[in-house]
Amino acid sequence: MKKYLEARGNIISGVIAQLFAVGFYLETYHFRLVKNVNTVNAAFFPRVISCIVFFCATLLVIQGVRQHRALSEEDKTIPPEEKAKRREGLMRIGQVFLILLAAAILFRPLGFLLTMPWMMFLLFVVLEKKEKRRYGLYLAFSLLTPIFMFAVFYFAFSTLLPMGVLAPYLSMIL
């Protein structure tokens, strides 16, 4: 089963890397370029790198397909408990994605201080196993770290993180 998962992982990661390389290459056509005759422009090296990544990803896909073909049908089966475990992992990935998406959407309107604590707390809870969760520590860390980071950015870097709905109140204090 381990060889099957490795082969499948190689195929999936190779295809994802190929898609990334194609997207990266196509994005180079949006660069603002200066027209100079017989010179290398800013898009040259990103295009070369994307072609190299695509080539390596293609080799990875080929390797995965060869590994997959070399396996017997018995090696290609995954036990039900392993499937359930993998499904649980995928659900956790989906939850993390949704938490980060919600935080990105609410970052500007709510601001840093109102977005980061709940996002950090939820990520701690989702990423830790149920039997090892320490809610008090997560709550304390989720509340104190954003305040500390906000202060560091304001006082040390003279940069104000987005304040969102707290702007009128924070501007009176800062």
mmCIF file of C-alpha atoms in Angstrom:
data_model
loop_
_atom_site.group_PDB
_atom_site.id
_atom_site.type_symbol
_atom_site.label_atom_id
_atom_site.label_comp_id
_atom_site.label_asym_id
_atom_site.label_seq_id
_atom_site.Cartn_x
_atom_site.Cartn_y
_atom_site.Cartn_z
ATOM 1 C CA MET A 1 0.000 0.000 0.000
ATOM 2 C CA LYS A 2 2.889 2.371 0.745
ATOM 3 C CA LYS A 3 4.188 2.089 -2.805
ATOM 4 C CA TYR A 4 0.703 2.743 -4.149
ATOM 5 C CA LEU A 5 0.344 5.907 -2.063
ATOM 6 C CA GLU A 6 3.795 7.045 -3.164
ATOM 7 C CA ALA A 7 2.958 6.474 -6.834
ATOM 8 C CA ARG A 8 -0.374 8.244 -6.495
ATOM 9 C CA GLY A 9 1.279 11.104 -4.608
ATOM 10 C CA ASN A 10 3.907 11.489 -7.324
ATOM 11 C CA ILE A 11 1.232 11.660 -10.026
ATOM 12 C CA ILE A 12 -0.911 14.167 -8.129
ATOM 13 C CA SER A 13 1.956 16.419 -7.068
ATOM 14 C CA GLY A 14 3.432 16.269 -10.576
ATOM 15 C CA VAL A 15 0.161 17.352 -12.171
ATOM 16 C CA ILE A 16 -0.264 20.162 -9.620
ATOM 17 C CA ALA A 17 3.303 21.328 -10.287
ATOM 18 C CA GLN A 18 2.634 21.229 -14.034
ATOM 19 C CA LEU A 19 -0.478 23.387 -13.603
ATOM 20 C CA PHE A 20 1.483 25.800 -11.420
ATOM 21 C CA ALA A 21 4.268 26.009 -14.016
ATOM 22 C CA VAL A 22 1.796 26.699 -16.826
ATOM 23 C CA GLY A 23 0.053 29.380 -14.749
ATOM 24 C CA PHE A 24 3.389 30.918 -13.798
ATOM 25 C CA TYR A 25 4.498 30.959 -17.426
ATOM 26 C CA LEU A 26 1.242 32.546 -18.600
ATOM 27 C CA GLU A 27 1.473 35.163 -15.860
ATOM 28 C CA THR A 28 4.767 36.399 -17.316
ATOM 29 C CA TYR A 29 2.787 37.841 -20.232
ATOM 30 C CA HIS A 30 1.283 40.356 -17.790
ATOM 31 C CA PHE A 31 4.688 41.805 -16.881
ATOM 32 C CA ARG A 32 5.372 45.362 -17.944
ATOM 33 C CA LEU A 33 8.395 45.049 -20.156
ATOM 34 C CA VAL A 34 10.734 47.622 -21.607
ATOM 35 C CA LYS A 35 11.379 47.068 -25.300
ATOM 36 C CA ASN A 36 15.118 46.856 -25.847
ATOM 37 C CA VAL A 37 16.635 45.147 -28.839
ATOM 38 C CA ASN A 38 18.824 42.088 -28.162
ATOM 39 C CA THR A 39 18.393 42.142 -24.379
ATOM 40 C CA VAL A 40 17.014 39.777 -21.828
ATOM 41 C CA ASN A 41 13.879 41.205 -20.278
ATOM 42 C CA ALA A 42 12.239 40.612 -16.887
ATOM 43 C CA ALA A 43 10.093 37.748 -18.198
ATOM 44 C CA PHE A 44 12.987 35.653 -19.482
ATOM 45 C CA PHE A 45 14.131 33.951 -16.285
ATOM 46 C CA PRO A 46 10.620 33.314 -14.894
ATOM 47 C CA ARG A 47 9.754 31.649 -18.197
ATOM 48 C CA VAL A 48 12.898 29.532 -18.111
ATOM 49 C CA ILE A 49 12.205 28.531 -14.508
ATOM 50 C CA SER A 50 8.595 27.636 -15.304
ATOM 51 C CA CYS A 51 9.758 25.451 -18.204
ATOM 52 C CA ILE A 52 12.254 23.681 -15.925
ATOM 53 C CA VAL A 53 9.559 23.145 -13.276
ATOM 54 C CA PHE A 54 7.181 21.782 -15.919
ATOM 55 C CA PHE A 55 9.867 19.406 -17.193
ATOM 56 C CA CYS A 56 10.669 18.128 -13.689
ATOM 57 C CA ALA A 57 6.973 17.762 -12.899
ATOM 58 C CA THR A 58 6.503 15.762 -16.086
ATOM 59 C CA LEU A 59 9.319 13.439 -15.020
ATOM 60 C CA LEU A 60 7.597 13.035 -11.651
ATOM 61 C CA VAL A 61 4.300 12.135 -13.344
ATOM 62 C CA ILE A 62 6.052 9.613 -15.586
ATOM 63 C CA GLN A 63 7.780 8.070 -12.566
ATOM 64 C CA GLY A 64 4.462 7.848 -10.724
ATOM 65 C CA VAL A 65 2.704 6.229 -13.683
ATOM 66 C CA ARG A 66 5.504 3.660 -14.005
ATOM 67 C CA GLN A 67 5.324 2.887 -10.291
ATOM 68 C CA HIS A 68 1.551 2.555 -10.504
ATOM 69 C CA ARG A 69 1.715 0.175 -13.465
ATOM 70 C CA ALA A 70 4.310 -2.009 -11.723
ATOM 71 C CA LEU A 71 2.014 -2.644 -8.747
ATOM 72 C CA SER A 72 -0.286 -5.624 -8.493
ATOM 73 C CA GLU A 73 -4.020 -5.143 -7.951
ATOM 74 C CA GLU A 74 -3.584 -6.306 -4.357
ATOM 75 C CA ASP A 75 -1.070 -3.519 -3.681
ATOM 76 C CA LYS A 76 -3.487 -0.930 -5.074
ATOM 77 C CA THR A 77 -6.165 -1.517 -2.435
ATOM 78 C CA ILE A 78 -6.393 0.700 0.617
ATOM 79 C CA PRO A 79 -7.929 -0.703 3.807
ATOM 80 C CA PRO A 80 -11.154 1.020 4.971
ATOM 81 C CA GLU A 81 -9.576 2.313 8.199
ATOM 82 C CA GLU A 82 -6.796 3.944 6.185
ATOM 83 C CA LYS A 83 -9.381 5.522 3.868
ATOM 84 C CA ALA A 84 -11.258 6.923 6.877
ATOM 85 C CA LYS A 85 -8.024 8.319 8.314
ATOM 86 C CA ARG A 86 -7.120 9.974 5.020
ATOM 87 C CA ARG A 87 -10.658 11.377 4.660
ATOM 88 C CA GLU A 88 -10.359 12.915 8.120
ATOM 89 C CA GLY A 89 -7.089 14.539 7.072
ATOM 90 C CA LEU A 90 -8.710 15.973 3.960
ATOM 91 C CA MET A 91 -11.553 17.365 6.065
ATOM 92 C CA ARG A 92 -9.028 19.114 8.295
ATOM 93 C CA ILE A 93 -7.338 20.609 5.237
ATOM 94 C CA GLY A 94 -10.728 21.858 4.034
ATOM 95 C CA GLN A 95 -11.440 23.396 7.439
ATOM 96 C CA VAL A 96 -8.079 25.176 7.459
ATOM 97 C CA PHE A 97 -8.739 26.493 3.967
ATOM 98 C CA LEU A 98 -12.163 27.832 4.994
ATOM 99 C CA ILE A 99 -10.751 29.480 8.130
ATOM 100 C CA LEU A 100 -7.988 31.193 6.153
ATOM 101 C CA LEU A 101 -10.435 32.259 3.443
ATOM 102 C CA ALA A 102 -12.816 33.761 6.016
ATOM 103 C CA ALA A 103 -9.919 35.553 7.704
ATOM 104 C CA ALA A 104 -8.734 36.964 4.374
ATOM 105 C CA ILE A 105 -12.232 38.208 3.541
ATOM 106 C CA LEU A 106 -12.784 39.780 6.967
ATOM 107 C CA PHE A 107 -9.255 41.170 7.424
ATOM 108 C CA ARG A 108 -9.910 44.636 5.968
ATOM 109 C CA PRO A 109 -13.384 45.272 7.414
ATOM 110 C CA LEU A 110 -12.676 43.893 10.902
ATOM 111 C CA GLY A 111 -8.988 44.714 11.106
ATOM 112 C CA PHE A 112 -6.014 42.804 12.400
ATOM 113 C CA LEU A 113 -6.961 42.825 16.079
ATOM 114 C CA LEU A 114 -10.434 41.401 15.523
ATOM 115 C CA THR A 115 -9.509 38.875 12.824
ATOM 116 C CA MET A 116 -6.341 37.242 14.080
ATOM 117 C CA PRO A 117 -7.432 35.990 17.547
ATOM 118 C CA TRP A 118 -10.363 33.879 16.347
ATOM 119 C CA MET A 119 -8.425 32.709 13.298
ATOM 120 C CA MET A 120 -5.481 31.584 15.422
ATOM 121 C CA PHE A 121 -7.753 29.882 17.955
ATOM 122 C CA LEU A 122 -9.671 27.987 15.289
ATOM 123 C CA LEU A 123 -6.462 26.913 13.556
ATOM 124 C CA PHE A 124 -5.042 25.639 16.846
ATOM 125 C CA VAL A 125 -8.204 23.643 17.485
ATOM 126 C CA VAL A 126 -8.470 22.206 13.976
ATOM 127 C CA LEU A 127 -4.799 21.293 13.634
ATOM 128 C CA GLU A 128 -4.355 19.616 17.035
ATOM 129 C CA LYS A 129 -5.689 16.138 17.770
ATOM 130 C CA LYS A 130 -8.814 16.100 19.947
ATOM 131 C CA GLU A 131 -7.156 14.308 22.839
ATOM 132 C CA LYS A 132 -4.238 16.791 22.986
ATOM 133 C CA ARG A 133 -6.141 20.086 22.773
ATOM 134 C CA ARG A 134 -5.400 22.738 25.397
ATOM 135 C CA TYR A 135 -8.109 25.349 24.958
ATOM 136 C CA GLY A 136 -6.883 27.684 27.714
ATOM 137 C CA LEU A 137 -3.415 27.915 26.219
ATOM 138 C CA TYR A 138 -4.855 28.434 22.736
ATOM 139 C CA LEU A 139 -7.140 31.185 23.985
ATOM 140 C CA ALA A 140 -4.347 33.005 25.829
ATOM 141 C CA PHE A 141 -1.939 32.666 22.926
ATOM 142 C CA SER A 142 -4.604 33.723 20.398
ATOM 143 C CA LEU A 143 -5.437 36.874 22.358
ATOM 144 C CA LEU A 144 -1.951 37.994 23.399
ATOM 145 C CA THR A 145 0.019 37.320 20.207
ATOM 146 C CA PRO A 146 -1.998 39.641 17.897
ATOM 147 C CA ILE A 147 -1.832 42.451 20.472
ATOM 148 C CA PHE A 148 1.933 41.968 20.782
ATOM 149 C CA MET A 149 2.361 41.860 16.994
ATOM 150 C CA PHE A 150 0.225 44.982 16.550
ATOM 151 C CA ALA A 151 2.382 46.825 19.110
ATOM 152 C CA VAL A 152 5.622 45.641 17.489
ATOM 153 C CA PHE A 153 4.506 46.808 14.049
ATOM 154 C CA TYR A 154 3.310 50.157 15.409
ATOM 155 C CA PHE A 155 6.147 51.029 17.776
ATOM 156 C CA ALA A 156 9.137 49.218 16.227
ATOM 157 C CA PHE A 157 8.364 49.464 12.514
ATOM 158 C CA SER A 158 6.118 52.572 12.521
ATOM 159 C CA THR A 159 3.648 50.603 10.439
ATOM 160 C CA LEU A 160 0.000 50.427 11.280
ATOM 161 C CA LEU A 161 -1.737 47.149 10.570
ATOM 162 C CA PRO A 162 -5.350 47.372 9.341
ATOM 163 C CA MET A 163 -7.567 48.563 12.194
ATOM 164 C CA GLY A 164 -10.979 47.914 10.617
ATOM 165 C CA VAL A 165 -13.977 48.864 12.753
ATOM 166 C CA LEU A 166 -11.684 49.652 15.688
ATOM 167 C CA ALA A 167 -10.052 52.564 13.828
ATOM 168 C CA PRO A 168 -11.910 55.366 15.652
ATOM 169 C CA TYR A 169 -11.105 53.882 19.055
ATOM 170 C CA LEU A 170 -7.501 52.933 18.311
ATOM 171 C CA SER A 171 -6.753 56.332 16.776
ATOM 172 C CA MET A 172 -7.680 57.934 20.117
ATOM 173 C CA ILE A 173 -5.157 55.725 21.917
ATOM 174 C CA LEU A 174 -2.334 55.674 19.358
#
